[in-house]
Coordinates of C-alpha atoms and ligand atoms in Angstrom, one line a residue:
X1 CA 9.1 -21.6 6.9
X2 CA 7.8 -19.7 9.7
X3 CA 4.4 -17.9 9.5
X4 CA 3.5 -14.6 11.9
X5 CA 0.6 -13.1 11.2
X6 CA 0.5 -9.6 11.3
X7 CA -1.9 -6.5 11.2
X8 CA -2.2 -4.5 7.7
X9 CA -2.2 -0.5 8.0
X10 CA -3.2 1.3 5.6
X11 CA -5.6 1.1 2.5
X12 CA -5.6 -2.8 1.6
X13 CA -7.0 -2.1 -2.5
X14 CA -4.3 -0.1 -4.1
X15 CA -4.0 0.8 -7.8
X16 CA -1.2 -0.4 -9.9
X17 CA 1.4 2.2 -11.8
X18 CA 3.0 0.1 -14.2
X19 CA 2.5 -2.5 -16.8
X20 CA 0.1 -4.0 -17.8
X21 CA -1.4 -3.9 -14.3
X22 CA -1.6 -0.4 -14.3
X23 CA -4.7 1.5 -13.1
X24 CA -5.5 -2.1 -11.6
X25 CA -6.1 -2.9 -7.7
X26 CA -3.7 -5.4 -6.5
X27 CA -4.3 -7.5 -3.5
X28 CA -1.2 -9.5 -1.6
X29 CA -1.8 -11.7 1.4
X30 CA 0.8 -11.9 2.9
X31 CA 4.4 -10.1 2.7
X32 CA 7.1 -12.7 1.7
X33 CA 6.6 -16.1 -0.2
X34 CA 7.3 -19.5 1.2
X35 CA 7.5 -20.9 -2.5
X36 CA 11.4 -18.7 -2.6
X37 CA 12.4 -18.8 -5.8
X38 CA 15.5 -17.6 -6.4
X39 CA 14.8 -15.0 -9.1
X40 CA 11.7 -13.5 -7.3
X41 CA 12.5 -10.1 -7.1
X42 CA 10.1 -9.2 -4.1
X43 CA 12.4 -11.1 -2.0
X44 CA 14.8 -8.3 -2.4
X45 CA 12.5 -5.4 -1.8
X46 CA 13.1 -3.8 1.7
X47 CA 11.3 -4.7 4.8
X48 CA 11.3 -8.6 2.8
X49 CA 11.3 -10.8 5.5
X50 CA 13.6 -13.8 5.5
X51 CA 13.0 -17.6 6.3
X52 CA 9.4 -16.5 7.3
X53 CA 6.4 -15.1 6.2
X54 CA 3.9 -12.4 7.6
X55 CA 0.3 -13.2 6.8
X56 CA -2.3 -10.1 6.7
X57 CA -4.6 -11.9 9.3
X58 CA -7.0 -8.7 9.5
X59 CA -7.3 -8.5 5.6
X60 CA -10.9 -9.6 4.8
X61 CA -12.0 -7.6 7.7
X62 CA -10.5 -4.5 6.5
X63 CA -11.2 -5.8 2.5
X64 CA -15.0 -6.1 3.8
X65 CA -14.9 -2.3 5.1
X66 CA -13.3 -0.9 2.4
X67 CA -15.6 -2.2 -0.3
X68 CA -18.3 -1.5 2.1
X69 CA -17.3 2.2 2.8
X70 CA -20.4 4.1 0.8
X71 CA -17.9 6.9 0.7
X72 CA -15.6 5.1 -1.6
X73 CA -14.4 6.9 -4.6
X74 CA -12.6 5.2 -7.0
X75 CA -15.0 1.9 -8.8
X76 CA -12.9 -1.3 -8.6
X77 CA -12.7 -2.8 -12.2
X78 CA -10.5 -5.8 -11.1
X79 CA -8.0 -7.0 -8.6
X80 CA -5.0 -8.6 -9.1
X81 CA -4.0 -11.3 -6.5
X82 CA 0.1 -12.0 -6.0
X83 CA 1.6 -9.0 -7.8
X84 CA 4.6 -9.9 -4.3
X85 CA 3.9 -12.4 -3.1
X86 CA 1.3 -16.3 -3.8
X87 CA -2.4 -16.3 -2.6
X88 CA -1.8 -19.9 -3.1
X89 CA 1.0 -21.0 -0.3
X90 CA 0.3 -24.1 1.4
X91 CA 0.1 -22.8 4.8
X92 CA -3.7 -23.2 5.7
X93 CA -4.1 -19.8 7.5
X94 CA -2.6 -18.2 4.4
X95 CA -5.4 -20.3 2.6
X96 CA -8.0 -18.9 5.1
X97 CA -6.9 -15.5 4.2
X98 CA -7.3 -15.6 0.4
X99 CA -10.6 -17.8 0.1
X100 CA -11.9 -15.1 2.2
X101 CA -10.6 -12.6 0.5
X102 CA -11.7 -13.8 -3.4
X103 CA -15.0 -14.9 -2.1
X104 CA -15.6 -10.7 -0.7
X105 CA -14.5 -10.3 -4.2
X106 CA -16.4 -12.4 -6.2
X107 CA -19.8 -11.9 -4.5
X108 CA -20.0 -8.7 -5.1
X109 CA -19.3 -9.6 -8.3
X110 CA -15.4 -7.8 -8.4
X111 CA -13.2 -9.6 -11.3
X112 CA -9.8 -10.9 -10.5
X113 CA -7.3 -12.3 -11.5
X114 CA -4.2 -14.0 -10.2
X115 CA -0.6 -15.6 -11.7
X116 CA 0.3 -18.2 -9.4
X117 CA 3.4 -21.3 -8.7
X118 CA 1.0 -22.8 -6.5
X119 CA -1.6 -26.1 -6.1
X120 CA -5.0 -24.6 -6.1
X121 CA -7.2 -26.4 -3.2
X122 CA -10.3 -28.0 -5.0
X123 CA -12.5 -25.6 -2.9
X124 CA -11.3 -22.7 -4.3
X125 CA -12.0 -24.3 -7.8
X126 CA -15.6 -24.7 -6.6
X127 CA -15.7 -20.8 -5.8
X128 CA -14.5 -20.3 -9.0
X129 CA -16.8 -22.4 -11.0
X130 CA -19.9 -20.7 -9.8
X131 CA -18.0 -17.3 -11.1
X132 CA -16.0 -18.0 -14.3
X133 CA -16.6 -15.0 -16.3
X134 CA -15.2 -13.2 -13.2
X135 CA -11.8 -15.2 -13.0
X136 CA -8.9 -14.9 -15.1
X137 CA -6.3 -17.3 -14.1
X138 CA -2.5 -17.1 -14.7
X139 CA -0.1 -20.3 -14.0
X140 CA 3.3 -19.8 -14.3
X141 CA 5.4 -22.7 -15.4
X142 CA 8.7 -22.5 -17.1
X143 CA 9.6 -25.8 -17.2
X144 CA 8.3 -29.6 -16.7
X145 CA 11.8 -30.9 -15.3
X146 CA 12.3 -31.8 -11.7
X147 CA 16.0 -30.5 -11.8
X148 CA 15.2 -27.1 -13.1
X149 CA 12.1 -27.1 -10.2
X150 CA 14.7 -28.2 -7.2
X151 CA 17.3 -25.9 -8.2
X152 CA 15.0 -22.7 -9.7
X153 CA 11.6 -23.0 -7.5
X154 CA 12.1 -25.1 -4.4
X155 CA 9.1 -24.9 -2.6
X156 CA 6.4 -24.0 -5.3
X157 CA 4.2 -27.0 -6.6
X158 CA 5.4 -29.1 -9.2
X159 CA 5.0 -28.8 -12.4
X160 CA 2.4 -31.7 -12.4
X161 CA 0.4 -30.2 -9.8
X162 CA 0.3 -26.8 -12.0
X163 CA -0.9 -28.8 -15.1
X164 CA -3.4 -30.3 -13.0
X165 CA -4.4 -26.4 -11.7
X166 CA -5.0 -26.2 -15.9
X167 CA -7.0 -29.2 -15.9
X168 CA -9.4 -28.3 -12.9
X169 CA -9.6 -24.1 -13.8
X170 CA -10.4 -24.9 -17.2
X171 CA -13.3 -27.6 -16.3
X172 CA -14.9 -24.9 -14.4
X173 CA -15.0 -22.6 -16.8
X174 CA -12.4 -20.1 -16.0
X175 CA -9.9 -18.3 -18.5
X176 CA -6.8 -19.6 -18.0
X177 CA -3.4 -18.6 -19.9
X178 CA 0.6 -19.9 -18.8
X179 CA 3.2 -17.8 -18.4
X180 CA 6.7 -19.0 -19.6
X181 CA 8.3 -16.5 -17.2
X182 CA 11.3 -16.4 -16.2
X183 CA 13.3 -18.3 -18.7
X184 CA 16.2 -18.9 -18.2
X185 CA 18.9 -19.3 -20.6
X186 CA 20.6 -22.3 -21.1
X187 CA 18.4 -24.0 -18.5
X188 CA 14.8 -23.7 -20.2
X189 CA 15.2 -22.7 -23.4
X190 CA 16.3 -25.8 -25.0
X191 CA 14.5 -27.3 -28.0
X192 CA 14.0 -30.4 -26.0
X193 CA 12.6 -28.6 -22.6
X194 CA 10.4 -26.3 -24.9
X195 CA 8.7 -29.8 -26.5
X196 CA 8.4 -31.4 -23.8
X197 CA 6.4 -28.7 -21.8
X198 CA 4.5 -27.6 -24.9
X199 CA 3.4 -31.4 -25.6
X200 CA 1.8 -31.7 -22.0
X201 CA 0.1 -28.1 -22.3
X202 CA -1.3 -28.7 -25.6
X203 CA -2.4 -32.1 -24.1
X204 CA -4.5 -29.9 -21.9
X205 CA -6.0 -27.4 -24.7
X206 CA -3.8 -24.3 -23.5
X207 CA -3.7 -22.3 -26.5
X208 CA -1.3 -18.8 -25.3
X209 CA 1.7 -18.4 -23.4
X210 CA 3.5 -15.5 -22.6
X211 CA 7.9 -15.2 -22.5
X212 CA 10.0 -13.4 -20.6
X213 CA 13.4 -14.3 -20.3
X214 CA 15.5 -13.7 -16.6
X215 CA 16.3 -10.1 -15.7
X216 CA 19.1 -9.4 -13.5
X217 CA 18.8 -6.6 -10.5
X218 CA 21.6 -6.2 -7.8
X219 CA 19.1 -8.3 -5.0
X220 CA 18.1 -10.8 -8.1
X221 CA 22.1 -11.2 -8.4
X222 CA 23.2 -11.7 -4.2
X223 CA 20.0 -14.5 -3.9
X224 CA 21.4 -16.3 -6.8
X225 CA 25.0 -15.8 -5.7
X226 CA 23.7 -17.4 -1.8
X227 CA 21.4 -20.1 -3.5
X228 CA 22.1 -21.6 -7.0
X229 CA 25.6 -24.2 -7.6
X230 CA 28.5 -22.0 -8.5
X231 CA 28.5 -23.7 -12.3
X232 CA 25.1 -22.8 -12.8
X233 CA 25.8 -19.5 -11.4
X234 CA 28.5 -18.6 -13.7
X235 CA 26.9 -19.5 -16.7
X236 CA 24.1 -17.5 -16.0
X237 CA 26.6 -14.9 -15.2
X238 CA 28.4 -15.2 -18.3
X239 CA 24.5 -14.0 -20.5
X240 CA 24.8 -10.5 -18.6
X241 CA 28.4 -9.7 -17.9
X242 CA 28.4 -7.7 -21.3
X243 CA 24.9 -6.2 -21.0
X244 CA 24.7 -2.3 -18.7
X245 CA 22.4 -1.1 -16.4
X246 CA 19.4 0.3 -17.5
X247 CA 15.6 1.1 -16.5
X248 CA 13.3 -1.1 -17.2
X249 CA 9.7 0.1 -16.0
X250 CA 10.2 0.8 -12.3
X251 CA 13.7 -0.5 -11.8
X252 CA 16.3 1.4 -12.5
X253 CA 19.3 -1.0 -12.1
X254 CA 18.2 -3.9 -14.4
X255 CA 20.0 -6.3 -17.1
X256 CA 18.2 -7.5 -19.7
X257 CA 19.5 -11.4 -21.5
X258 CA 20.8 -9.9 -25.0
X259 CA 18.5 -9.0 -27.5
X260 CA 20.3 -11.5 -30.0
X261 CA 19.9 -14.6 -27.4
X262 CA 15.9 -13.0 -26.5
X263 CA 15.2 -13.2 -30.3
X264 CA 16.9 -16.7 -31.3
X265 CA 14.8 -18.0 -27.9
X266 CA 11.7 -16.8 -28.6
X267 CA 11.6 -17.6 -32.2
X268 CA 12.3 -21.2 -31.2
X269 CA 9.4 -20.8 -28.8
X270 CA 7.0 -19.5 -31.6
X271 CA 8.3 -22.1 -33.7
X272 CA 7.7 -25.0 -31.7
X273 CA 4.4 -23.3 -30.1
X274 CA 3.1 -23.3 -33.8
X275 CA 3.4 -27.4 -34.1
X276 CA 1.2 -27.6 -31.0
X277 CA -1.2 -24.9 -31.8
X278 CA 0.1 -22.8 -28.9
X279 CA 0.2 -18.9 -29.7
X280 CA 3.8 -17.6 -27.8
X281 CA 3.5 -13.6 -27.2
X282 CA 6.3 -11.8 -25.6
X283 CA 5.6 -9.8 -22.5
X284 CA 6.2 -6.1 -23.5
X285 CA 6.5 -5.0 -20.1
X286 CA 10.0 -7.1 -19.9
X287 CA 11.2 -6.6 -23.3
X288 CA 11.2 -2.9 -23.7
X289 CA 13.9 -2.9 -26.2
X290 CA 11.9 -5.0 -28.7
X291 CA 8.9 -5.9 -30.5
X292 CA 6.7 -7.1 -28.0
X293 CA 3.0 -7.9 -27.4
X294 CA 0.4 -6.7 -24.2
X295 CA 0.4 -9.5 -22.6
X296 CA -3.9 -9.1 -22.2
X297 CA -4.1 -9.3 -25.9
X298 CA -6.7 -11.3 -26.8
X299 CA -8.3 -11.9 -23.4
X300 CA -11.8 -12.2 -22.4
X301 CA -11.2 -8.5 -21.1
X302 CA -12.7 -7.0 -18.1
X303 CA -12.2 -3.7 -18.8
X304 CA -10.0 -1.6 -20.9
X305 CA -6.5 -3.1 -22.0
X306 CA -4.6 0.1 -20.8
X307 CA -2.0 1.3 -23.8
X308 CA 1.4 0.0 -22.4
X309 CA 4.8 0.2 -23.9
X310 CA 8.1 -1.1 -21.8
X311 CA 6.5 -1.1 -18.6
X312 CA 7.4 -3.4 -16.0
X313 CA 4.9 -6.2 -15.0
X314 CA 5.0 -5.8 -11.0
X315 CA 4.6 -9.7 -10.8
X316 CA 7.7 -10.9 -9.2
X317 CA 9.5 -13.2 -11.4
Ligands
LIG1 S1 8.2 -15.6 -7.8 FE1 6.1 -15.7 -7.0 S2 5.9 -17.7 -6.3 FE2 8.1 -17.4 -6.5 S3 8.8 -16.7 -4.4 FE3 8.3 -14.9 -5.6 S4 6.1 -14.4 -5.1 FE4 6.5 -16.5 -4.5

């Protein structure tokens, strides 16, 4: 995938409106994602680029002023890394760019936090280690098979390489929680799927997840139509064709699995998550239409958990 790096305009710490990000600065490095998986959603957001990526190369220059600029108003409580996009891309000048940009962070002593599909290089486990209570760590990883990965997530890091993310994030200290997001029915949801991913993340002491199950939106819909097998395709296809339209957080053209399928799923989540001492909340921001959890409950908190109800998380999957 080709990288250009470009200048950012504009503000480069802007506060979240939704979710359970909201009232949170969020922080992308670059616009577009060479992991390109085929749910992502920011891949169908306008001015997306396609078969490249544009990396912010000014951003810890213009970070550095901003949280400089004595004349700044609003006090930063936290930034959220990779609401559109991975600080942790393989492309070493996308590296550059966020090591920079967590260390401006971090030394000032700024929380973040950050939900990655990528291989953390060791030295930004170092930076981490010397500020744990600052770092709240989010892996997402739906599933431990290689099919599901080729097919679903082609260029992210494999799933070993995200349990050993786990491994290293917790050694040094840091919070680290998985998100099971998005499922996808038929695929990941199996009894056997759930066991085997909940054996090798009890293995290494993770005791929360948080579920979502796939949403459909018209750009979700034309990627998968463009990238997955026709079979696969059509069963997914087959969840949503009876389920309308509806808003859910800042989309209004969204399709939601059925509540009947969501519930059976989850409960054999929670089921199986119990054998293994593994917690399973439901993101609320996703599931509007059901009994749902923040998905910052019972967090180390660095601030506030801000009173959600059917928002929409902005992370893109
Ligand atoms: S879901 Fe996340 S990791 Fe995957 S392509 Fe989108 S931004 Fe990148």
């Amino acid at each position: 995938m080709r990288l250009t790096p470009i200048q950012r305009k504009g503000r480069i710490l802007v506060k979240a409106r939704f979710g359970c990000l909201s009232n949170i600065h969020t922080l992308n490095v670059t616009r577009g994602c060479e992991f390109e998986c085929v749910y992502c959603y920011a891949r169908g957001y306008p001015g997306a680029p396609r078969e490249e990526v544009y990396l912010y190369s000014n951003l810890p220059e213009k970070l550095a002023q901003e949280l400089n600029n004595p004349r700044r108003r609003m006090p930063i409580r936290q930034v959220a890394f990779n609401t559109a996009s991975d600080s942790f891309q393989r492309h070493p000048e996308i590296l550059a760019v966020s090591y920079q940009a967590m260390t401006l962070l971090l030394e000032r002593g700024i929380p973040i936090s950050f939900l990655t599909k990528g291989w953390i290089p060791d030295r930004f486990i170092e930076l981490f280690s010397t500020y744990p209570s600052l770092v709240r760590a989010g892996i997402g990883l739906v599933s431990i098979s290689d099919k599901y990965q080729q097919v679903f997530e082609p260029g992210a890091a494999t799933s070993w390489e995200r349990l050993n993310n786990i491994e290293r994030l917790e050694a040094a200290g840091v919070d680290v929680h998985v998100r099971i997001d998005p499922i996808v029915p038929f695929y990941t949801d199996s009894e056997e799927g759930i066991e085997a991913l909940f054996l090798e993340l009890a293995k290494r002491g993770v005791k929360r997840v948080i579920l979502s199950y796939l949403h459909f939106r018209p750009a979700i819909i034309e990627q998968l139509s463009m990238e997955l097998p026709d079979t696969t395709l059509k069963l997914l296809e087959s969840c949503f064709e009876t389920q309308p339209w509806r808003q859910v957080g800042t989309s209004t053209r969204s399709k939601l699995v059925p509540v009947f399928l969501r519930n059976k799923g989850y409960n054999r989540f929670g089921s199986i998550g119990e054998r293994y001492g593994i917690t399973c909340l439901v993101c609320a921001c996703k599931n509007p239409d059901i009994p749902a959890q923040i998905c910052t409950t019972g967090l180390p908190s660095f601030q506030e958990t801000p009173k959600v109800a059917g928002q929409l998380s902005m992370f893109p999957c």
